[in-house]
Coordinates of C-alpha atoms and ligand atoms in Angstrom, one line a residue:
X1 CA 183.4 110.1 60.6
X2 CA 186.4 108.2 62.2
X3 CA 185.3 104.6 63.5
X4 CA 185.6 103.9 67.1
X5 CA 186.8 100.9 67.0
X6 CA 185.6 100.0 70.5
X7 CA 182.3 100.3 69.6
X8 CA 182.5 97.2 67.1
X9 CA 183.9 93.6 67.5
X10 CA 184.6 93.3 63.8
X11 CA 184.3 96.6 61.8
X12 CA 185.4 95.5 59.0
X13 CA 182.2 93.3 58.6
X14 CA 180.1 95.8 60.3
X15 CA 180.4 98.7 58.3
X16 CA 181.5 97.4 54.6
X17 CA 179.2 99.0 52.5
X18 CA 175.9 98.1 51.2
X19 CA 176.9 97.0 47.8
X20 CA 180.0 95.1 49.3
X21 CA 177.7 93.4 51.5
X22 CA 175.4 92.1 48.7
X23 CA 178.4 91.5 46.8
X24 CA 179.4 88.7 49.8
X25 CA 175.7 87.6 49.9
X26 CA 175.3 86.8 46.6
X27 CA 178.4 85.0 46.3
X28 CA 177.8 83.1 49.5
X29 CA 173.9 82.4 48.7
X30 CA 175.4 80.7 45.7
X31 CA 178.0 78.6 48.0
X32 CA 175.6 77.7 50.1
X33 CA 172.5 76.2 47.8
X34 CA 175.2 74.1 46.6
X35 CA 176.6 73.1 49.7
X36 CA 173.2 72.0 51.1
X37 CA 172.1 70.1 48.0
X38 CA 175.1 68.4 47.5
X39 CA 175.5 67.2 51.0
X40 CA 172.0 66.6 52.7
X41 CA 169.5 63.9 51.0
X42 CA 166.5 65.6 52.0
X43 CA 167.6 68.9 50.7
X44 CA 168.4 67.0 47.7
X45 CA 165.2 65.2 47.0
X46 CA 163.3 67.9 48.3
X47 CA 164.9 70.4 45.5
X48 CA 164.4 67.5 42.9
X49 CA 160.6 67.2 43.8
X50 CA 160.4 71.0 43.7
X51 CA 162.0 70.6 40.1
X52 CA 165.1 73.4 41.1
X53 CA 168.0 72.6 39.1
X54 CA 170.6 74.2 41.2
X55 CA 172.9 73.9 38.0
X56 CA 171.0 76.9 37.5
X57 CA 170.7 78.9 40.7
X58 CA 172.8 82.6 40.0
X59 CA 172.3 84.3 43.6
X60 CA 170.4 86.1 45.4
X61 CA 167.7 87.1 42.4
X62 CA 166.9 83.7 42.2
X63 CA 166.3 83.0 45.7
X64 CA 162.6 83.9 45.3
X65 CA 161.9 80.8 43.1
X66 CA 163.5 78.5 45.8
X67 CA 161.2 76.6 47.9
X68 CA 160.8 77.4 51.5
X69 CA 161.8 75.3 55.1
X70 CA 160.2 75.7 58.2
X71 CA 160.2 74.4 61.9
X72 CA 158.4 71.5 60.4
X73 CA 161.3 70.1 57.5
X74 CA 163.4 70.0 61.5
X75 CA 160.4 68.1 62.8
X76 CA 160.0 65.8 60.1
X77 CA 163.6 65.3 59.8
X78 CA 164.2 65.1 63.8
X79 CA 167.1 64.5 65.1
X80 CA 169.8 65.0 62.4
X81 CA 168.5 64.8 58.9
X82 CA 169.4 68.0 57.6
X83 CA 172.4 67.9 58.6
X84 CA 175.8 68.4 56.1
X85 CA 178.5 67.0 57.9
X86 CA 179.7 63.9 59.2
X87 CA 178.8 63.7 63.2
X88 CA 181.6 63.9 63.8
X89 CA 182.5 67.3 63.1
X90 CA 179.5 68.0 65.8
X91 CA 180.9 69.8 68.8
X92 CA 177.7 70.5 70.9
X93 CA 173.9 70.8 70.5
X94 CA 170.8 72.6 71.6
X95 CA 166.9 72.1 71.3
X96 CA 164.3 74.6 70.8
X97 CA 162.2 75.2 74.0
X98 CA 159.2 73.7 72.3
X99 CA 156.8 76.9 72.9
X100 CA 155.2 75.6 69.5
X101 CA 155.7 71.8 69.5
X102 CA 157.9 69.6 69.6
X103 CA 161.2 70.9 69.9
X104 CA 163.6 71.1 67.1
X105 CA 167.6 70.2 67.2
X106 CA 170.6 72.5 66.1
X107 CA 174.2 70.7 65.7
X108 CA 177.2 72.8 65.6
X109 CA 180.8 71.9 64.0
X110 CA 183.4 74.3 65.7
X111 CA 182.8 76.7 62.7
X112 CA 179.2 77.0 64.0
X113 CA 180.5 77.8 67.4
X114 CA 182.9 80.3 66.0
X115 CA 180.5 81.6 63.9
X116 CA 178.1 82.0 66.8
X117 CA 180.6 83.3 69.2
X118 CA 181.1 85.8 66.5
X119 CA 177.6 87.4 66.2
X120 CA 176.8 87.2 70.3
X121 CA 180.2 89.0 70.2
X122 CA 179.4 92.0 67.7
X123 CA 175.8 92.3 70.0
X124 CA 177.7 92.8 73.4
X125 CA 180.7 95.4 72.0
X126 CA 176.7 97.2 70.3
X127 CA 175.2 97.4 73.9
X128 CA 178.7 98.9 75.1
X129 CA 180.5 95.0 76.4
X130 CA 184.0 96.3 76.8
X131 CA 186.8 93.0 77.2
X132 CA 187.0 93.1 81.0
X133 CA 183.5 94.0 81.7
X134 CA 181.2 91.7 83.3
X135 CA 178.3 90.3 82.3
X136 CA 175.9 88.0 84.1
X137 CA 174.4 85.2 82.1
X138 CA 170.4 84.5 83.4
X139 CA 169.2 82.0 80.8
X140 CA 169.9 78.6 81.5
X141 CA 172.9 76.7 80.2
X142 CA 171.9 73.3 78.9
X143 CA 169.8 72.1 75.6
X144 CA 167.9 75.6 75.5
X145 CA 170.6 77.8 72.8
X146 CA 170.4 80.9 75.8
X147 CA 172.7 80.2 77.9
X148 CA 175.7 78.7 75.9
X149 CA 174.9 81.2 73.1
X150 CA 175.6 84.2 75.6
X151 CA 178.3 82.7 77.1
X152 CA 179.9 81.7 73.7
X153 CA 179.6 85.4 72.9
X154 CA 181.1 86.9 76.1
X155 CA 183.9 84.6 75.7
X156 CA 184.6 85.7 72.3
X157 CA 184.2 89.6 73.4
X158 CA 186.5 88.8 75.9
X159 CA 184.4 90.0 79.1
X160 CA 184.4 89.0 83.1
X161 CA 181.9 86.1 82.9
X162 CA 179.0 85.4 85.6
X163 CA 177.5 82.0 84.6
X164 CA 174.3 82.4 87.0
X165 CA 172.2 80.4 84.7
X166 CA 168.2 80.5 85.6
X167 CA 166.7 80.6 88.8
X168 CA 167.8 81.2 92.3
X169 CA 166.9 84.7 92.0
X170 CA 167.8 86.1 95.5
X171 CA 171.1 84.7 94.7
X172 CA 171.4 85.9 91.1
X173 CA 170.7 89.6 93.0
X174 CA 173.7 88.9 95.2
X175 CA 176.1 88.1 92.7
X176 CA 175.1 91.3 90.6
X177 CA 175.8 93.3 93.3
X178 CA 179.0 91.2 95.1
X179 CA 180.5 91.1 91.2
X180 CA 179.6 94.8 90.0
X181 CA 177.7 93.6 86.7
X182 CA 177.7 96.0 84.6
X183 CA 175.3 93.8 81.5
X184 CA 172.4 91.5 82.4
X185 CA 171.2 89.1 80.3
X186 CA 168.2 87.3 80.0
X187 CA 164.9 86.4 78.9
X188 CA 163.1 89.5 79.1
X189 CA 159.9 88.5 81.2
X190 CA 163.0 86.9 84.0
X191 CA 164.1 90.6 84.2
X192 CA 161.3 91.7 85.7
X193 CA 161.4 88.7 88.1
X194 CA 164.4 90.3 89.3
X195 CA 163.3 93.9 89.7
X196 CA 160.3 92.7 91.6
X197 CA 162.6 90.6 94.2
X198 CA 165.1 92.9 94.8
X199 CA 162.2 95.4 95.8
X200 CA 161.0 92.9 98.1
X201 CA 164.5 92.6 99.5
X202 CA 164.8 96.5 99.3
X203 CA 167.7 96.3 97.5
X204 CA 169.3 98.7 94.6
X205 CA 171.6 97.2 91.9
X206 CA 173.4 100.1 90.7
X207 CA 176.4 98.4 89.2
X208 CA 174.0 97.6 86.1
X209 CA 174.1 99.7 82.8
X210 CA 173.2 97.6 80.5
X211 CA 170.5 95.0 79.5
X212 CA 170.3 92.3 76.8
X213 CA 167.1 90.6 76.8
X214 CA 165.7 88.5 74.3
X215 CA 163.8 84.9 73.6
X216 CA 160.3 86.7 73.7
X217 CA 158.9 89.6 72.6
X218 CA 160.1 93.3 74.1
X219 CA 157.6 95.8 73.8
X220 CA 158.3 99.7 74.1
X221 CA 155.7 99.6 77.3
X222 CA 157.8 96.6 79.1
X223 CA 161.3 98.4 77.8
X224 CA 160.3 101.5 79.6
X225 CA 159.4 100.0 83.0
X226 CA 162.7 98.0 83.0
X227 CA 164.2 101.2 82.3
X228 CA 162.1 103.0 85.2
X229 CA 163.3 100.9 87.8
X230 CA 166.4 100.2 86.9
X231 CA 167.9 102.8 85.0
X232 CA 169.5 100.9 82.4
X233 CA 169.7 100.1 78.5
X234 CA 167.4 97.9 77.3
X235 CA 168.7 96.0 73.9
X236 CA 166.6 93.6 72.5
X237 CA 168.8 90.8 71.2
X238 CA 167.2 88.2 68.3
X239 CA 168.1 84.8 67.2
X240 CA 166.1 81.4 66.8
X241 CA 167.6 77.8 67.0
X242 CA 167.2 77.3 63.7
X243 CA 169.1 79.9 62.8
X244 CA 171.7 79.1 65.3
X245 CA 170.5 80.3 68.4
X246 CA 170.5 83.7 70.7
X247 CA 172.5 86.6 69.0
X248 CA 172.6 85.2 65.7
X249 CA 170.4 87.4 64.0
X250 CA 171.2 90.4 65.8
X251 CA 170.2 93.0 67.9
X252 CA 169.2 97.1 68.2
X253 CA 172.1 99.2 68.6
X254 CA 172.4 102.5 70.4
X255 CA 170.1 104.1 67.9
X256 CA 167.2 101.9 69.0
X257 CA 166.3 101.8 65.8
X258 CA 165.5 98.6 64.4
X259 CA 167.5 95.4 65.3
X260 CA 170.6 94.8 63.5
X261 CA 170.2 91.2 61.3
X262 CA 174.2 90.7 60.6
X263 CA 173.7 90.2 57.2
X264 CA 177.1 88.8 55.8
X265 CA 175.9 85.9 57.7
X266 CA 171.9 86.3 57.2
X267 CA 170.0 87.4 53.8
X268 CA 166.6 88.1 55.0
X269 CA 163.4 88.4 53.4
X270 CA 160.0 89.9 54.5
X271 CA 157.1 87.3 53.0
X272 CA 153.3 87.8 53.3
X273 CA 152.6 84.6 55.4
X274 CA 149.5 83.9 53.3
X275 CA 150.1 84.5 49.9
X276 CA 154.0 83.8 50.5
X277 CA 154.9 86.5 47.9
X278 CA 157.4 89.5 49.0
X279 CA 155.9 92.7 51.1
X280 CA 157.6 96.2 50.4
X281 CA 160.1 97.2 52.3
X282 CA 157.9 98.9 55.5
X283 CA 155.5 96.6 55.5
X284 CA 154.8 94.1 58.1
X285 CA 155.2 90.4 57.1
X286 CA 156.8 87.1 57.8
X287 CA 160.4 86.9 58.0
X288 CA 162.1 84.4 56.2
X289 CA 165.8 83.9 56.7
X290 CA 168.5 82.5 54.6
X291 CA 171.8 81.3 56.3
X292 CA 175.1 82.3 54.6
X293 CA 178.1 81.0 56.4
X294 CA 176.4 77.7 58.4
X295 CA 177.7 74.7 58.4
X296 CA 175.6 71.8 60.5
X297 CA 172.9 73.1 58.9
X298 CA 172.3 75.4 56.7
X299 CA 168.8 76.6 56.6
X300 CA 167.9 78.4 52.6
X301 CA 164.2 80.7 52.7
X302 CA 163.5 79.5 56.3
X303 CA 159.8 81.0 57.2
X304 CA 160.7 81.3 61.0
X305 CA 156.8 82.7 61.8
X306 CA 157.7 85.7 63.4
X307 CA 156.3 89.2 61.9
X308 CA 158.4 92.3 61.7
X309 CA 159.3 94.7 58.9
X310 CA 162.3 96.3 57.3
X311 CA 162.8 99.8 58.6
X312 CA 166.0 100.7 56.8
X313 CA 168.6 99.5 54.5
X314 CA 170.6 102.5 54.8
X315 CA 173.8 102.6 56.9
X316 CA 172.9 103.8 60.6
X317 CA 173.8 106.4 62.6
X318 CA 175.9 103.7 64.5
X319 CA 177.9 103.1 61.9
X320 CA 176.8 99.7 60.7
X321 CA 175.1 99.4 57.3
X322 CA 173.7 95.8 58.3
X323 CA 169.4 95.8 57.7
X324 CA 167.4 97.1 60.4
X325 CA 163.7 95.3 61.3
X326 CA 161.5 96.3 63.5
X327 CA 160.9 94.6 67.1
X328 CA 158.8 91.1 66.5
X329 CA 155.3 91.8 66.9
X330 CA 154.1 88.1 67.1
X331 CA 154.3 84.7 65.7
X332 CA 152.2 84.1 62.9
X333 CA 151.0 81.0 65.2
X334 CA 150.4 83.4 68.0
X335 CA 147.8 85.9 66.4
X336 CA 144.1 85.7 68.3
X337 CA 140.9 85.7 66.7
X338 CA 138.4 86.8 69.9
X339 CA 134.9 87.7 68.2
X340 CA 135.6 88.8 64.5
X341 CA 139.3 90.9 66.1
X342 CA 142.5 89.9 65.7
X343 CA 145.0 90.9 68.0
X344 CA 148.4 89.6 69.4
X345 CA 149.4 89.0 73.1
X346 CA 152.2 92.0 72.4
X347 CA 149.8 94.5 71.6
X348 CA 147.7 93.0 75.5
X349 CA 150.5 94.0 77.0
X350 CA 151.6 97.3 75.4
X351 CA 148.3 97.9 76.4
X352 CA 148.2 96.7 79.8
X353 CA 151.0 98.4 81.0
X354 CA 150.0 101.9 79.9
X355 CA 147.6 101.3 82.7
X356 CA 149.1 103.1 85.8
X357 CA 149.9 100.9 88.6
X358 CA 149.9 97.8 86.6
X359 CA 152.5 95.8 86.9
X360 CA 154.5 93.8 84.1
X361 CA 153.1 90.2 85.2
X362 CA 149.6 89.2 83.1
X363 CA 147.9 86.2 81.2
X364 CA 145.5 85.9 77.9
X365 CA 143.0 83.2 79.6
X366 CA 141.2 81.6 76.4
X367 CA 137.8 80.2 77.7
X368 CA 136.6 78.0 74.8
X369 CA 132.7 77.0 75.9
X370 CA 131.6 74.5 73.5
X371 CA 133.2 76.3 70.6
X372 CA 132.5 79.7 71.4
X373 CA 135.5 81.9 72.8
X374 CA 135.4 84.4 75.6
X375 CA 138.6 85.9 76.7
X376 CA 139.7 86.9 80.6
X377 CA 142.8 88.9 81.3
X378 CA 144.6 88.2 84.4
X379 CA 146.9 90.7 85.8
X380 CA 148.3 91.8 88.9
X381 CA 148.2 95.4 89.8
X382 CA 148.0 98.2 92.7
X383 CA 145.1 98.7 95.0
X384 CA 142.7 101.1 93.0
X385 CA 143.2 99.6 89.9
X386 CA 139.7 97.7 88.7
X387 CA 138.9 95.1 86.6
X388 CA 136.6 97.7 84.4
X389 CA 139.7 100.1 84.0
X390 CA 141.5 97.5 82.4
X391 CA 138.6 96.4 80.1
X392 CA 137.7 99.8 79.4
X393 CA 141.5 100.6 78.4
X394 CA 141.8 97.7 76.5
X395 CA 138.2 98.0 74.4
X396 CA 139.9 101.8 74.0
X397 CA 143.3 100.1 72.7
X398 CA 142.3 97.0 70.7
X399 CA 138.5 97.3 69.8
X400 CA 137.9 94.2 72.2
X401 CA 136.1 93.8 75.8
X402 CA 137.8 91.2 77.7
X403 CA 137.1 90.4 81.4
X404 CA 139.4 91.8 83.8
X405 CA 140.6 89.8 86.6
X406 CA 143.2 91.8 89.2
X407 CA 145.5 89.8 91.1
X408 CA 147.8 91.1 94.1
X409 CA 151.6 91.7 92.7
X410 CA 153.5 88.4 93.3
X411 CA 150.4 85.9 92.8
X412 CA 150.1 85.0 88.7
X413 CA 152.6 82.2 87.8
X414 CA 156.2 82.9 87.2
X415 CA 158.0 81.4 84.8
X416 CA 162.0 80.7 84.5
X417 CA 162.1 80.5 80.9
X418 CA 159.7 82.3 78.5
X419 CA 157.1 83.6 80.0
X420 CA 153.5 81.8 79.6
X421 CA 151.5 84.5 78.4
X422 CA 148.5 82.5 76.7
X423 CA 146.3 79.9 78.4
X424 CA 143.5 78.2 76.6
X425 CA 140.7 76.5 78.7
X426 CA 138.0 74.4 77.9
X427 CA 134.9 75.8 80.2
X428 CA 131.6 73.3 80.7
Ligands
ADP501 P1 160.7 78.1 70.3 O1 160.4 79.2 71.3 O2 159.9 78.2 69.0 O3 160.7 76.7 70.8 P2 163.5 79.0 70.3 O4 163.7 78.7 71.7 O5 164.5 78.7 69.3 O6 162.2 78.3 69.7 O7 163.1 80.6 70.2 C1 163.1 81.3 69.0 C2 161.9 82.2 68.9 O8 161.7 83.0 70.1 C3 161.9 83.1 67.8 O9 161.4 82.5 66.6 C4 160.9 84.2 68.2 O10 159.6 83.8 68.0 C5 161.2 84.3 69.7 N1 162.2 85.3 70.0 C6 163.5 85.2 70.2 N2 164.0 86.4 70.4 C7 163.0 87.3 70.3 C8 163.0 88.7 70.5 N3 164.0 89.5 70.7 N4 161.7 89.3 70.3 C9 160.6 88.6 70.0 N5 160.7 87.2 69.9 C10 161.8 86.6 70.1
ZN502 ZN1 172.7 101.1 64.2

């Protein structure tokens, strides 16, 4: 089948073939162990405690015996420590937002940037980013990777930039409509903020074809009713600061079947999280990612806590022979133990918003009394929707029986960045 080039910012890189693309890999992988040991201290003691003689290290086979990095080597070693370059080569920085801790920092040298621009750039020309069209950046721009990471991309892909950045969201309806933007982008749960003002205002945004959402978890159920009302393509777009930030992993492509990871830049790995061994391809684990081609930092076996799977290592129907996972089902931090189940906040809300006339806007309220846990869901919804629907449904769904607490639409919390979804609460 003849490439359309249009559909591909680099497709060379895209659609080399599998054993090309391992062929880069494991010569990069090799590059790259080098480059870290050689020019971070940490990296270097770290390997030495380990007892990894790097004088031995062949490629990707060996990866397994290397030892792993996690958000914690960036907090131990906060601000700079891991860093391989002289500061300054550092063009710009961002920060985690911290859902998990403190947050952790990510310097860039222009290759970085380029390197960054580069993956954002392949993600907009997957979800149909044509130079000229425009795209209206949500997320904000400053230490959190969203904003500059989309806008680096756009710039790249050579598209009619809207820099809204968050908030203002009567505004941010105006300028989708006064500009004709054609791809949203934003942090998924900020979408819906959006859809539910613009109905309050009563007004359509047809211009929009095209969403990229990301930062937090997209489930099929939340997909479907940003779909419903708004009648556009929903891509769910991956990346982490650690690895760079927003887009540098990758993203689904028309297929919707699995996310892209843009693997001359990534190798990744699918760990179990407790016995830190590798799962079969299909199986859910931990995904553990190795940069290729980074320079600030590099980051070799990072455990980045988020659960997926690989669903196929064959070329897709897109064209692209890059790995497909699935959608992130959770943080490995994020998993809830409520009386003997476990269950993530993803599979609340898949479940949720089966419900009819519940709408997309909930929270997991943790009531610790003295030790023992109860748990109370808060969501809004439509007159006629009870509290015992909801825990029925959801005893149905998960095997649990929460409390269901219905709230008028517009009167939970709203959020600019990730959504909150979790609250914990100590009761007396
Ligand atoms: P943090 O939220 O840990 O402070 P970041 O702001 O760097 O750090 O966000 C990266 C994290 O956000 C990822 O590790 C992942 O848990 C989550 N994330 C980003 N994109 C997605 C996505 N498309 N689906 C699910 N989770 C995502
Ligand atoms: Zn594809």
């Amino acid at each position: 089948m003849p490439l359309n080039e249009k559909e591909y910012f680099n497709p060379r890189e895209e659609t080399m073939s599998v054993d090309e693309l391992r062929s880069v890999q494991n010569e990069r992988v090799k590059s790259v162990v080098r480059y870290a040991v050689d020019r971070n201290a940490y990296m270097k003691s770290y390997y030495a405690k380990e007892g990894i003689d790097v004088n031995a290290f062949r490629g990707l086979d060996d990866l397994p015996s290397l030892p792993f990095v996690s958000k914690s080597t960036f907090r131990e070693t906060y601000p700079m420590g891991l860093m391989c370059v002289a500061k300054e080569e550092i063009r710009e920085m961002h920060m985690s937002s911290g859902s998990t801790g403190m947050p952790i920092v990510m310097p860039y040298t222009q290759g970085d940037l380029d390197q960054w621009a580069e993956c954002m750039a392949r993600c907009y020309r997957m979800a149909g980013g044509l130079p000229g069209d425009v795209v209206q950046i949500t997320p904000s721009f400053g230490l959190f990777n969203g904003g500059f990471g989309m806008y680096h991309g756009a710039r790249a892909a050579e598209m009619f930039i809207v820099p809204a950045s968050s908030g203002n969201t009567e505004r941010q309806i105006r300028l989708i409509n006064d500009f004709q933007t054609k791809i949203l982008t934003a942090v998924i749960s900020y979408c819906v903020r959006i859809i539910e003002i613009a109905d309050r205002l009563g007004v359509k945004l047809p211009s929009l074809k095209t969403g990229v959402f990301g930062a937090e978890a997209v489930t099929d159920a939340m997909k479907q009713q940003i779909h419903d009302a708004l009648g556009i393509e929903v891509f769910n777009i991956y990346g982490m600061t650690e690895t760079g930030g927003v887009g540098t992993l990758g993203m689904d492509c028309g297929d919707h079947s699995g996310i892209h990871v843009w693997e001359d830049h990534y190798y990744v790995e699918v760990v179990d999280p407790q016995t830190l061994t590798p799962v079969p391809d299909g199986e859910l684990g931990e995904l553990v990612i190795t940069s290729l081609t980074r320079e600030a930092i590099p980051v070799i076996r990072l455990r980045t806590g988020d659960l997926t799977r690989i669903i196929s290592r064959k070329p897709c129907a897109c064209g692209r022979t890059h790995v497909k996972i699935d959608s992130i089902s959770g943080r490995t931090d994020d998993m809830l133990i409520i009386k003997g189940v476990n269950f993530f906040p993803t599979q609340v809300e898949q479940a949720l918003l089966e419900i009819p006339g519940v709408h997309p806007h909930y929270q997991i309220i943790i009531e610790d009394h003295h030790g023992v846990k109860d748990i109370r869901i808060h969501v809004e919804a439509e007159d006629g929707v009870t509290g015992f629907m909801v825990e029925k449904h959801l005893k149905e769904r998960l095997g649990f029986s929460p409390k269901g607490d219905i709230f008028k639409p517009g009167s939970l919390p709203r959020n600019e960045g990730k959504a909150v979804r979790v609250v914990r609460k100590e009761v007396d």
